Amino acid sequence: MIKLIRNADVYAPAHLGKKDVLVIADKVVRIADKIEGYEGMPEVEVFDFSGKKLLPGYIDMHMHITGGGGEQGPASRVPEAMLSQITSCGITTVLGLLGTDGVTRSVENLVAKARALTEEGITAYCLTGAYGIPSPTITGSIEKDIMMVPPIIGTKIAVSDHRSSNPQGPELIEVATATRRGGLLANVAGLVTMHMGSGVGKLDPLFYALDHSDVPAKNFLPTHMLRTRELMEEGAKLVRRGGYFDMTAGSTDEDMEIGAEQIMEILSWEGMSTDHLTMSSDAFGSQPKFNENGDCIGLTYCSPKYLHLTIKSLVRRGLPLEEAIKLLTSTPAELLGKTGVKGCVAVGADADMLVLDENLDIDALFAKGQVALLDKEIVLKSRFESAAVMRIQTHRRWCVCIFFDKNLDNLRNL
């Protein structure tokens, strides 16, 4: 199917201005001031986005697609993500991973879920490993998992956290070396995503690995780096050494605004730019609250909606839109080894495109050329999303789902 997008204000993420964009199947094939000759053809869909902004679909580098949680027992396990929960937030590419629970949440299940999401219409990659060392794997080897089990592209590990195995520099080097070697053999990113807790070790194991091995800084991505001031400052040191770090969007409106202010502060520091920073949602991962004795006294989980809300907050604070969206587009694409394919609106790129209205609210979404969201209505759904009516009001940040039983009785408004 051919799609012609007209009159959109394009952010690629660089601001290109008003353009027409031609899509054939799942690829962008032409971008021009005006594309003529396609109107009236039966196989061409035309979309007029006058007054709206077209930008790359978001890439979420940290999503618990099989659910997280478990810190308060089996009943606290978070449900798996559904396709529309992802696409309604402007996300077209996800990197799935495990959390604290690497037992009932297996790498096998993670791979199956990533493949399912890709079959359903978006792009999903995943990581082997979890919080513990040795890393849980499918084949018994990090290197073999990355080499032999698509869509695995790297490894997850937890550092400086009381729930982790507290890996030190030598252990991190061992994991990173296997991950990089597997990435080279499989021609994938070979990324080591490091869950960062608030422990006293901070980024010490990572700096040790950089000082005592030849694994490039680009192969490491510490995340949750807004957790403490010390982590933010150590992250800046890492960027100045050529590295990258990831920041988690808030899990509440208040946390989101605090996080946006922290990001603005980081960007004011010497040597810092959105070219070396990413932002992720930690969606469907648990947000446990521990007291001073280490007891879990509360637990909730994250929503992917805070990614776009943070972008809007950053723009309100004066960060240009073309800079803000790099956090979710071109920079994560570089870490995934997908520059020019993901995270951009460009000829030859995947047709993952997000449309914002005049208020910067999500209006439409294309995932690999398919219409996933249009006029704020969900179009693309997963097989088992059985809602009779589902409208996502992304600009008001609420959703209404109406379900019926098999006799269309007993309406339940959730």
mmCIF file of C-alpha atoms in Angstrom:
data_model
loop_
_atom_site.group_PDB
_atom_site.id
_atom_site.type_symbol
_atom_site.label_atom_id
_atom_site.label_comp_id
_atom_site.label_asym_id
_atom_site.label_seq_id
_atom_site.Cartn_x
_atom_site.Cartn_y
_atom_site.Cartn_z
ATOM 1 C CA MET A 1 0.000 0.000 0.000
ATOM 2 C CA ILE A 2 1.183 3.515 -0.850
ATOM 3 C CA LYS A 3 0.647 6.378 1.591
ATOM 4 C CA LEU A 4 1.082 10.046 0.762
ATOM 5 C CA ILE A 5 1.422 12.400 3.702
ATOM 6 C CA ARG A 6 0.824 16.011 2.773
ATOM 7 C CA ASN A 7 1.634 19.383 4.308
ATOM 8 C CA ALA A 8 3.278 18.104 7.496
ATOM 9 C CA ASP A 9 5.792 20.173 9.433
ATOM 10 C CA VAL A 10 8.587 17.591 9.499
ATOM 11 C CA TYR A 11 11.089 17.049 12.314
ATOM 12 C CA ALA A 12 13.469 14.374 11.107
ATOM 13 C CA PRO A 13 14.501 15.009 14.013
ATOM 14 C CA ALA A 14 16.147 18.105 12.484
ATOM 15 C CA HIS A 15 13.467 20.601 11.522
ATOM 16 C CA LEU A 16 12.873 20.300 7.758
ATOM 17 C CA GLY A 17 9.779 22.482 7.561
ATOM 18 C CA LYS A 18 6.627 21.793 5.566
ATOM 19 C CA LYS A 19 7.013 18.672 3.401
ATOM 20 C CA ASP A 20 5.184 15.848 1.688
ATOM 21 C CA VAL A 21 6.294 12.306 2.535
ATOM 22 C CA LEU A 22 5.726 9.247 0.345
ATOM 23 C CA VAL A 23 5.610 5.792 1.922
ATOM 24 C CA ILE A 24 5.572 2.506 0.031
ATOM 25 C CA ALA A 25 4.914 -0.575 2.155
ATOM 26 C CA ASP A 26 7.037 -0.080 5.292
ATOM 27 C CA LYS A 27 9.624 2.419 3.971
ATOM 28 C CA VAL A 28 9.873 6.145 3.371
ATOM 29 C CA VAL A 29 10.775 6.515 -0.305
ATOM 30 C CA ARG A 30 10.539 10.255 -0.933
ATOM 31 C CA ILE A 31 10.447 13.574 0.936
ATOM 32 C CA ALA A 32 9.829 16.765 -1.003
ATOM 33 C CA ASP A 33 8.174 20.152 -0.804
ATOM 34 C CA LYS A 34 5.418 18.819 -3.041
ATOM 35 C CA ILE A 35 4.793 15.287 -4.342
ATOM 36 C CA GLU A 36 2.386 15.169 -7.285
ATOM 37 C CA GLY A 37 0.785 12.506 -9.424
ATOM 38 C CA TYR A 38 -0.618 10.135 -6.815
ATOM 39 C CA GLU A 39 -4.067 11.612 -6.150
ATOM 40 C CA GLY A 40 -6.980 9.512 -7.313
ATOM 41 C CA MET A 41 -5.044 6.281 -7.588
ATOM 42 C CA PRO A 42 -7.014 3.505 -5.851
ATOM 43 C CA GLU A 43 -4.000 2.015 -4.072
ATOM 44 C CA VAL A 44 -2.900 5.347 -2.560
ATOM 45 C CA GLU A 45 -4.044 6.651 0.830
ATOM 46 C CA VAL A 46 -3.635 10.412 1.248
ATOM 47 C CA PHE A 47 -3.293 12.053 4.674
ATOM 48 C CA ASP A 48 -3.393 15.838 5.013
ATOM 49 C CA PHE A 49 -1.558 16.900 8.166
ATOM 50 C CA SER A 50 -1.722 20.660 7.632
ATOM 51 C CA GLY A 51 -0.915 22.459 10.869
ATOM 52 C CA LYS A 52 0.541 19.283 12.419
ATOM 53 C CA LYS A 53 4.061 18.075 13.112
ATOM 54 C CA LEU A 54 5.503 14.828 11.762
ATOM 55 C CA LEU A 55 8.418 13.270 13.636
ATOM 56 C CA PRO A 56 9.990 9.840 14.042
ATOM 57 C CA GLY A 57 8.165 7.257 16.094
ATOM 58 C CA TYR A 58 9.571 7.016 19.590
ATOM 59 C CA ILE A 59 12.078 4.355 20.625
ATOM 60 C CA ASP A 60 11.710 3.139 24.211
ATOM 61 C CA MET A 61 15.011 1.641 25.354
ATOM 62 C CA HIS A 62 13.714 0.150 28.605
ATOM 63 C CA MET A 63 10.308 -1.537 28.712
ATOM 64 C CA HIS A 64 9.219 -4.559 30.734
ATOM 65 C CA ILE A 65 7.055 -5.964 27.960
ATOM 66 C CA THR A 66 6.362 -9.177 29.905
ATOM 67 C CA GLY A 67 5.613 -7.231 33.084
ATOM 68 C CA GLY A 68 7.772 -6.623 36.110
ATOM 69 C CA GLY A 69 7.183 -6.484 39.808
ATOM 70 C CA GLY A 70 7.090 -9.313 42.283
ATOM 71 C CA GLU A 71 8.817 -7.569 45.187
ATOM 72 C CA GLN A 72 5.698 -8.167 47.319
ATOM 73 C CA GLY A 73 5.135 -11.745 46.214
ATOM 74 C CA PRO A 74 3.437 -13.394 43.222
ATOM 75 C CA ALA A 75 0.288 -11.262 43.478
ATOM 76 C CA SER A 76 2.413 -8.155 42.848
ATOM 77 C CA ARG A 77 3.542 -9.311 39.392
ATOM 78 C CA VAL A 78 2.694 -6.629 36.810
ATOM 79 C CA PRO A 79 0.689 -7.734 33.728
ATOM 80 C CA GLU A 80 2.252 -7.879 30.264
ATOM 81 C CA ALA A 81 2.074 -4.885 27.943
ATOM 82 C CA MET A 82 -0.612 -4.720 25.257
ATOM 83 C CA LEU A 83 0.120 -3.299 21.825
ATOM 84 C CA SER A 84 -2.226 -0.317 22.071
ATOM 85 C CA GLN A 85 -0.768 0.676 25.446
ATOM 86 C CA ILE A 86 2.505 1.171 23.591
ATOM 87 C CA THR A 87 1.349 2.749 20.338
ATOM 88 C CA SER A 88 -1.075 5.172 22.007
ATOM 89 C CA CYS A 89 2.002 6.784 23.562
ATOM 90 C CA GLY A 90 3.768 7.343 20.222
ATOM 91 C CA ILE A 91 6.145 4.388 20.578
ATOM 92 C CA THR A 92 6.995 2.284 17.525
ATOM 93 C CA THR A 93 10.164 0.505 18.727
ATOM 94 C CA VAL A 94 10.823 -1.077 22.119
ATOM 95 C CA LEU A 95 13.736 -2.785 23.840
ATOM 96 C CA GLY A 96 12.273 -5.378 26.190
ATOM 97 C CA LEU A 97 14.064 -6.650 29.274
ATOM 98 C CA LEU A 98 13.629 -8.429 32.577
ATOM 99 C CA GLY A 99 13.673 -6.886 36.035
ATOM 100 C CA THR A 100 14.087 -8.160 39.581
ATOM 101 C CA ASP A 101 12.190 -11.351 38.794
ATOM 102 C CA GLY A 102 14.400 -13.440 36.534
ATOM 103 C CA VAL A 103 12.734 -16.662 37.629
ATOM 104 C CA THR A 104 9.047 -16.550 36.692
ATOM 105 C CA ARG A 105 9.828 -13.911 34.034
ATOM 106 C CA SER A 106 12.102 -15.889 31.755
ATOM 107 C CA VAL A 107 14.240 -14.871 28.800
ATOM 108 C CA GLU A 108 12.253 -17.393 26.738
ATOM 109 C CA ASN A 109 9.008 -15.581 27.559
ATOM 110 C CA LEU A 110 10.651 -12.242 26.798
ATOM 111 C CA VAL A 111 11.764 -13.395 23.354
ATOM 112 C CA ALA A 112 8.277 -14.714 22.574
ATOM 113 C CA LYS A 113 6.665 -11.434 23.641
ATOM 114 C CA ALA A 114 9.116 -9.371 21.570
ATOM 115 C CA ARG A 115 8.373 -11.523 18.541
ATOM 116 C CA ALA A 116 4.641 -11.188 19.174
ATOM 117 C CA LEU A 117 4.811 -7.383 19.304
ATOM 118 C CA THR A 118 6.799 -7.365 16.073
ATOM 119 C CA GLU A 119 4.222 -9.610 14.399
ATOM 120 C CA GLU A 120 1.478 -7.291 15.642
ATOM 121 C CA GLY A 121 3.006 -4.262 13.967
ATOM 122 C CA ILE A 122 5.765 -2.501 15.908
ATOM 123 C CA THR A 123 9.462 -3.378 16.230
ATOM 124 C CA ALA A 124 10.644 -5.104 19.402
ATOM 125 C CA TYR A 125 14.134 -6.157 20.444
ATOM 126 C CA CYS A 126 15.116 -7.672 23.781
ATOM 127 C CA LEU A 127 18.006 -8.413 26.131
ATOM 128 C CA THR A 128 19.149 -11.613 27.750
ATOM 129 C CA GLY A 129 20.033 -11.561 31.452
ATOM 130 C CA ALA A 130 18.345 -9.971 34.471
ATOM 131 C CA TYR A 131 19.402 -8.774 37.939
ATOM 132 C CA GLY A 132 21.391 -11.805 38.975
ATOM 133 C CA ILE A 133 24.816 -13.165 38.069
ATOM 134 C CA PRO A 134 25.338 -15.546 36.393
ATOM 135 C CA SER A 135 22.882 -14.093 33.911
ATOM 136 C CA PRO A 136 19.800 -16.161 33.106
ATOM 137 C CA THR A 137 19.989 -17.159 29.436
ATOM 138 C CA ILE A 138 18.321 -19.514 26.969
ATOM 139 C CA THR A 139 21.398 -21.302 25.634
ATOM 140 C CA GLY A 140 23.549 -21.144 28.771
ATOM 141 C CA SER A 141 25.721 -18.416 27.257
ATOM 142 C CA ILE A 142 25.268 -14.666 26.802
ATOM 143 C CA GLU A 143 27.264 -14.836 23.588
ATOM 144 C CA LYS A 144 25.194 -17.711 22.167
ATOM 145 C CA ASP A 145 21.902 -16.043 23.096
ATOM 146 C CA ILE A 146 22.850 -12.900 21.186
ATOM 147 C CA MET A 147 24.266 -14.880 18.256
ATOM 148 C CA MET A 148 21.547 -17.508 17.904
ATOM 149 C CA VAL A 149 18.299 -16.062 19.291
ATOM 150 C CA PRO A 150 16.838 -13.083 17.467
ATOM 151 C CA PRO A 151 15.662 -10.538 18.535
ATOM 152 C CA ILE A 152 18.187 -10.531 21.433
ATOM 153 C CA ILE A 153 20.674 -7.683 20.906
ATOM 154 C CA GLY A 154 22.453 -7.438 24.265
ATOM 155 C CA THR A 155 22.412 -8.123 27.995
ATOM 156 C CA LYS A 156 20.696 -6.730 31.087
ATOM 157 C CA ILE A 157 22.585 -6.472 34.386
ATOM 158 C CA ALA A 158 21.905 -4.717 37.706
ATOM 159 C CA VAL A 159 24.572 -2.672 39.481
ATOM 160 C CA SER A 160 24.792 -0.853 42.826
ATOM 161 C CA ASP A 161 21.410 -2.143 43.979
ATOM 162 C CA HIS A 162 20.503 -4.240 47.024
ATOM 163 C CA ARG A 163 18.465 -6.547 44.738
ATOM 164 C CA SER A 164 21.403 -7.191 42.410
ATOM 165 C CA SER A 165 24.350 -9.577 42.680
ATOM 166 C CA ASN A 166 26.533 -6.493 43.231
ATOM 167 C CA PRO A 167 28.865 -7.128 40.287
ATOM 168 C CA GLN A 168 32.215 -5.413 40.490
ATOM 169 C CA GLY A 169 34.513 -4.309 37.698
ATOM 170 C CA PRO A 170 35.906 -7.754 36.716
ATOM 171 C CA GLU A 171 32.423 -9.324 36.575
ATOM 172 C CA LEU A 172 31.144 -6.447 34.463
ATOM 173 C CA ILE A 173 34.072 -6.835 32.072
ATOM 174 C CA GLU A 174 33.254 -10.525 31.665
ATOM 175 C CA VAL A 175 29.587 -9.778 30.863
ATOM 176 C CA ALA A 176 30.443 -6.864 28.561
ATOM 177 C CA THR A 177 33.100 -8.793 26.648
ATOM 178 C CA ALA A 178 30.730 -11.697 25.975
ATOM 179 C CA THR A 179 28.008 -9.252 24.991
ATOM 180 C CA ARG A 180 30.227 -7.310 22.603
ATOM 181 C CA ARG A 181 31.591 -10.488 21.015
ATOM 182 C CA GLY A 182 28.069 -11.835 20.516
ATOM 183 C CA GLY A 183 26.994 -8.499 19.070
ATOM 184 C CA LEU A 184 29.818 -8.518 16.550
ATOM 185 C CA LEU A 185 29.085 -12.091 15.462
ATOM 186 C CA ALA A 186 25.352 -11.445 15.116
ATOM 187 C CA ASN A 187 25.759 -7.942 13.660
ATOM 188 C CA VAL A 188 23.614 -6.410 16.403
ATOM 189 C CA ALA A 189 24.254 -3.709 18.991
ATOM 190 C CA GLY A 190 25.906 -5.812 21.720
ATOM 191 C CA LEU A 191 24.518 -3.435 24.331
ATOM 192 C CA VAL A 192 24.917 -3.899 28.085
ATOM 193 C CA THR A 193 21.995 -2.157 29.787
ATOM 194 C CA MET A 194 22.885 -1.499 33.406
ATOM 195 C CA HIS A 195 20.069 -1.042 35.894
ATOM 196 C CA MET A 196 21.491 1.475 38.346
ATOM 197 C CA GLY A 197 20.383 1.452 41.952
ATOM 198 C CA SER A 198 21.234 4.047 44.564
ATOM 199 C CA GLY A 199 23.975 1.955 46.175
ATOM 200 C CA VAL A 200 27.332 3.334 47.266
ATOM 201 C CA GLY A 201 29.169 1.821 44.283
ATOM 202 C CA LYS A 202 27.420 4.092 41.766
ATOM 203 C CA LEU A 203 29.213 3.792 38.382
ATOM 204 C CA ASP A 204 32.477 2.476 39.862
ATOM 205 C CA PRO A 205 32.206 -0.935 38.110
ATOM 206 C CA LEU A 206 31.650 0.768 34.762
ATOM 207 C CA PHE A 207 34.590 3.124 35.117
ATOM 208 C CA TYR A 208 36.708 0.135 36.185
ATOM 209 C CA ALA A 209 35.632 -1.704 33.019
ATOM 210 C CA LEU A 210 36.554 1.277 30.846
ATOM 211 C CA ASP A 211 39.946 1.569 32.539
ATOM 212 C CA HIS A 212 40.787 -2.152 32.502
ATOM 213 C CA SER A 213 39.292 -3.465 29.252
ATOM 214 C CA ASP A 214 38.948 -2.518 25.608
ATOM 215 C CA VAL A 215 35.148 -2.646 25.497
ATOM 216 C CA PRO A 216 34.012 0.695 24.017
ATOM 217 C CA ALA A 217 31.992 3.060 26.194
ATOM 218 C CA LYS A 218 29.188 2.920 23.617
ATOM 219 C CA ASN A 219 28.482 -0.716 24.558
ATOM 220 C CA PHE A 220 27.323 0.317 28.043
ATOM 221 C CA LEU A 221 24.029 2.045 28.823
ATOM 222 C CA PRO A 222 23.455 2.767 32.515
ATOM 223 C CA THR A 223 19.818 3.580 33.166
ATOM 224 C CA HIS A 224 17.699 5.194 35.926
ATOM 225 C CA MET A 225 20.411 7.843 36.066
ATOM 226 C CA LEU A 226 18.151 10.551 37.515
ATOM 227 C CA ARG A 227 17.802 8.470 40.678
ATOM 228 C CA THR A 228 20.380 10.472 42.643
ATOM 229 C CA ARG A 229 22.455 13.611 42.181
ATOM 230 C CA GLU A 230 25.611 11.503 42.403
ATOM 231 C CA LEU A 231 24.485 9.303 39.510
ATOM 232 C CA MET A 232 23.680 12.351 37.393
ATOM 233 C CA GLU A 233 27.159 13.749 37.978
ATOM 234 C CA GLU A 234 28.835 10.401 37.275
ATOM 235 C CA GLY A 235 26.757 10.119 34.116
ATOM 236 C CA ALA A 236 28.174 13.437 32.961
ATOM 237 C CA LYS A 237 31.691 12.061 33.509
ATOM 238 C CA LEU A 238 30.766 9.037 31.408
ATOM 239 C CA VAL A 239 29.488 11.207 28.541
ATOM 240 C CA ARG A 240 32.723 13.201 28.589
ATOM 241 C CA ARG A 241 34.515 9.884 28.045
ATOM 242 C CA GLY A 242 32.400 9.159 24.985
ATOM 243 C CA GLY A 243 29.659 7.197 26.718
ATOM 244 C CA TYR A 244 25.890 7.453 26.970
ATOM 245 C CA PHE A 245 23.348 7.206 29.722
ATOM 246 C CA ASP A 246 19.599 6.699 29.983
ATOM 247 C CA MET A 247 17.100 8.593 32.107
ATOM 248 C CA THR A 248 13.781 7.169 33.276
ATOM 249 C CA ALA A 249 10.669 9.272 32.784
ATOM 250 C CA GLY A 250 8.639 9.781 35.942
ATOM 251 C CA SER A 251 5.892 7.452 37.099
ATOM 252 C CA THR A 252 3.611 10.285 38.300
ATOM 253 C CA ASP A 253 2.870 13.789 37.042
ATOM 254 C CA GLU A 254 4.970 15.260 39.840
ATOM 255 C CA ASP A 255 7.906 12.914 39.217
ATOM 256 C CA MET A 256 7.705 13.658 35.506
ATOM 257 C CA GLU A 257 8.053 17.406 36.080
ATOM 258 C CA ILE A 258 10.950 16.871 38.478
ATOM 259 C CA GLY A 259 12.648 14.651 35.901
ATOM 260 C CA ALA A 260 12.191 17.245 33.155
ATOM 261 C CA GLU A 261 13.827 19.847 35.372
ATOM 262 C CA GLN A 262 16.732 17.477 36.053
ATOM 263 C CA ILE A 263 17.192 16.869 32.327
ATOM 264 C CA MET A 264 17.281 20.607 31.660
ATOM 265 C CA GLU A 265 19.926 20.992 34.369
ATOM 266 C CA ILE A 266 22.056 18.178 32.921
ATOM 267 C CA LEU A 267 21.894 19.747 29.475
ATOM 268 C CA SER A 268 23.243 22.986 30.926
ATOM 269 C CA TRP A 269 26.443 21.243 32.076
ATOM 270 C CA GLU A 270 29.620 21.418 30.052
ATOM 271 C CA GLY A 271 29.881 18.818 27.310
ATOM 272 C CA MET A 272 26.310 17.542 27.639
ATOM 273 C CA SER A 273 23.857 17.217 24.754
ATOM 274 C CA THR A 274 20.931 15.095 23.642
ATOM 275 C CA ASP A 275 23.320 13.295 21.272
ATOM 276 C CA HIS A 276 24.549 11.188 24.206
ATOM 277 C CA LEU A 277 21.409 10.952 26.352
ATOM 278 C CA THR A 278 18.351 8.756 26.021
ATOM 279 C CA MET A 279 15.075 8.596 27.901
ATOM 280 C CA SER A 280 12.999 5.498 28.552
ATOM 281 C CA SER A 281 9.771 4.642 30.329
ATOM 282 C CA ASP A 282 10.548 1.574 32.476
ATOM 283 C CA ALA A 283 6.931 0.830 31.539
ATOM 284 C CA PHE A 284 5.242 -2.128 33.232
ATOM 285 C CA GLY A 285 8.250 -2.387 35.519
ATOM 286 C CA SER A 286 7.573 -2.117 39.221
ATOM 287 C CA GLN A 287 8.199 0.959 41.317
ATOM 288 C CA PRO A 288 8.691 -0.541 44.764
ATOM 289 C CA LYS A 289 9.112 1.618 47.850
ATOM 290 C CA PHE A 290 11.533 0.356 50.501
ATOM 291 C CA ASN A 291 11.929 1.591 54.062
ATOM 292 C CA GLU A 292 15.236 2.100 55.847
ATOM 293 C CA ASN A 293 15.322 -1.606 56.764
ATOM 294 C CA GLY A 294 14.987 -2.709 53.143
ATOM 295 C CA ASP A 295 11.368 -3.853 53.528
ATOM 296 C CA CYS A 296 9.081 -3.314 50.531
ATOM 297 C CA ILE A 297 6.247 -1.176 51.887
ATOM 298 C CA GLY A 298 4.569 -0.191 48.624
ATOM 299 C CA LEU A 299 4.576 -0.961 44.932
ATOM 300 C CA THR A 300 3.197 0.510 41.748
ATOM 301 C CA TYR A 301 4.344 0.365 38.127
ATOM 302 C CA CYS A 302 5.323 2.749 35.354
ATOM 303 C CA SER A 303 3.332 3.936 32.361
ATOM 304 C CA PRO A 304 4.742 4.654 28.890
ATOM 305 C CA LYS A 305 2.634 7.827 28.663
ATOM 306 C CA TYR A 306 5.236 9.791 30.622
ATOM 307 C CA LEU A 307 7.715 9.673 27.745
ATOM 308 C CA HIS A 308 5.693 12.067 25.595
ATOM 309 C CA LEU A 309 4.550 14.103 28.582
ATOM 310 C CA THR A 310 8.202 14.676 29.444
ATOM 311 C CA ILE A 311 8.916 15.811 25.876
ATOM 312 C CA LYS A 312 6.123 18.365 26.184
ATOM 313 C CA SER A 313 7.458 19.505 29.557
ATOM 314 C CA LEU A 314 10.968 19.939 28.130
ATOM 315 C CA VAL A 315 9.609 22.041 25.264
ATOM 316 C CA ARG A 316 7.664 24.194 27.733
ATOM 317 C CA ARG A 317 10.941 24.746 29.568
ATOM 318 C CA GLY A 318 12.574 26.071 26.395
ATOM 319 C CA LEU A 319 14.259 23.016 24.860
ATOM 320 C CA PRO A 320 13.651 23.040 21.081
ATOM 321 C CA LEU A 321 11.434 20.175 19.930
ATOM 322 C CA GLU A 322 14.106 18.932 17.518
ATOM 323 C CA GLU A 323 16.517 18.575 20.453
ATOM 324 C CA ALA A 324 14.023 17.083 22.897
ATOM 325 C CA ILE A 325 12.940 14.282 20.577
ATOM 326 C CA LYS A 326 16.517 13.117 20.027
ATOM 327 C CA LEU A 327 16.194 11.500 23.470
ATOM 328 C CA LEU A 328 13.606 9.131 21.981
ATOM 329 C CA THR A 329 14.653 8.948 18.334
ATOM 330 C CA SER A 330 18.102 9.416 16.799
ATOM 331 C CA THR A 331 20.213 8.779 19.914
ATOM 332 C CA PRO A 332 18.576 5.461 20.885
ATOM 333 C CA ALA A 333 18.665 4.466 17.211
ATOM 334 C CA GLU A 334 22.438 4.945 17.249
ATOM 335 C CA LEU A 335 22.791 2.734 20.327
ATOM 336 C CA LEU A 336 20.672 0.072 18.640
ATOM 337 C CA GLY A 337 22.847 0.237 15.524
ATOM 338 C CA LYS A 338 19.831 1.441 13.529
ATOM 339 C CA THR A 339 20.870 4.940 12.479
ATOM 340 C CA GLY A 340 19.131 5.803 9.216
ATOM 341 C CA VAL A 341 16.579 3.022 9.734
ATOM 342 C CA LYS A 342 14.941 3.916 13.039
ATOM 343 C CA GLY A 343 14.587 7.209 14.874
ATOM 344 C CA CYS A 344 14.447 9.380 11.758
ATOM 345 C CA VAL A 345 12.186 10.541 8.950
ATOM 346 C CA ALA A 346 14.441 9.904 5.963
ATOM 347 C CA VAL A 347 14.439 8.201 2.598
ATOM 348 C CA GLY A 348 15.131 4.513 3.159
ATOM 349 C CA ALA A 349 14.085 4.602 6.812
ATOM 350 C CA ASP A 350 11.327 2.504 8.306
ATOM 351 C CA ALA A 351 8.026 4.362 8.088
ATOM 352 C CA ASP A 352 7.705 4.827 11.861
ATOM 353 C CA MET A 353 6.183 8.296 12.159
ATOM 354 C CA LEU A 354 4.410 10.200 14.912
ATOM 355 C CA VAL A 355 2.010 13.082 14.261
ATOM 356 C CA LEU A 356 1.421 15.814 16.850
ATOM 357 C CA ASP A 357 -1.369 18.377 16.789
ATOM 358 C CA GLU A 358 -1.044 22.122 17.419
ATOM 359 C CA ASN A 359 -0.846 21.471 21.185
ATOM 360 C CA LEU A 360 1.883 18.850 20.756
ATOM 361 C CA ASP A 361 -0.600 16.133 21.702
ATOM 362 C CA ILE A 362 -0.379 12.766 19.955
ATOM 363 C CA ASP A 363 -2.746 12.712 16.976
ATOM 364 C CA ALA A 364 -1.608 9.843 14.728
ATOM 365 C CA LEU A 365 1.024 7.138 14.467
ATOM 366 C CA PHE A 366 2.416 5.004 11.665
ATOM 367 C CA ALA A 367 4.349 1.840 12.584
ATOM 368 C CA LYS A 368 6.318 0.334 9.693
ATOM 369 C CA GLY A 369 3.869 2.020 7.339
ATOM 370 C CA GLN A 370 0.724 0.753 9.067
ATOM 371 C CA VAL A 371 -1.729 3.209 10.587
ATOM 372 C CA ALA A 372 -1.634 2.464 14.299
ATOM 373 C CA LEU A 373 -3.416 5.597 15.530
ATOM 374 C CA LEU A 374 -5.429 8.184 13.601
ATOM 375 C CA ASP A 375 -7.313 11.207 14.909
ATOM 376 C CA LYS A 376 -6.480 9.954 18.407
ATOM 377 C CA GLU A 377 -8.343 6.723 17.700
ATOM 378 C CA ILE A 378 -6.565 3.379 18.064
ATOM 379 C CA VAL A 379 -6.539 1.538 14.739
ATOM 380 C CA LEU A 380 -3.971 -1.219 15.246
ATOM 381 C CA LYS A 381 -4.748 -3.675 18.058
ATOM 382 C CA SER A 382 -3.250 -6.926 19.202
ATOM 383 C CA ARG A 383 -5.145 -10.173 18.749
ATOM 384 C CA PHE A 384 -6.564 -10.381 22.260
ATOM 385 C CA GLU A 385 -7.491 -6.769 22.868
ATOM 386 C CA SER A 386 -11.217 -7.477 23.090
ATOM 387 C CA ALA A 387 -12.562 -4.026 23.905
ATOM 388 C CA ALA A 388 -15.753 -3.232 22.015
ATOM 389 C CA VAL A 389 -14.889 0.438 22.286
ATOM 390 C CA MET A 390 -11.449 1.827 23.036
ATOM 391 C CA ARG A 391 -10.637 5.492 22.715
ATOM 392 C CA ILE A 392 -7.389 6.866 24.049
ATOM 393 C CA GLN A 393 -7.498 10.545 24.920
ATOM 394 C CA THR A 394 -3.751 11.105 24.970
ATOM 395 C CA HIS A 395 -4.104 14.857 25.200
ATOM 396 C CA ARG A 396 -6.174 14.539 28.391
ATOM 397 C CA ARG A 397 -4.180 11.607 29.725
ATOM 398 C CA TRP A 398 -7.083 9.271 30.385
ATOM 399 C CA CYS A 399 -8.613 6.320 28.668
ATOM 400 C CA VAL A 400 -12.055 4.724 28.654
ATOM 401 C CA CYS A 401 -12.463 1.047 27.861
ATOM 402 C CA ILE A 402 -15.957 -0.408 27.556
ATOM 403 C CA PHE A 403 -16.244 -4.182 27.725
ATOM 404 C CA PHE A 404 -19.280 -6.409 27.076
ATOM 405 C CA ASP A 405 -19.873 -10.038 27.854
ATOM 406 C CA LYS A 406 -20.789 -12.457 25.081
ATOM 407 C CA ASN A 407 -24.471 -11.408 25.208
ATOM 408 C CA LEU A 408 -23.598 -7.693 25.083
ATOM 409 C CA ASP A 409 -24.991 -7.387 28.605
ATOM 410 C CA ASN A 410 -23.461 -6.300 31.866
ATOM 411 C CA LEU A 411 -21.632 -3.294 30.488
ATOM 412 C CA ARG A 412 -18.580 -2.453 32.555
ATOM 413 C CA ASN A 413 -16.973 0.959 32.246
ATOM 414 C CA LEU A 414 -13.401 0.713 33.550
#
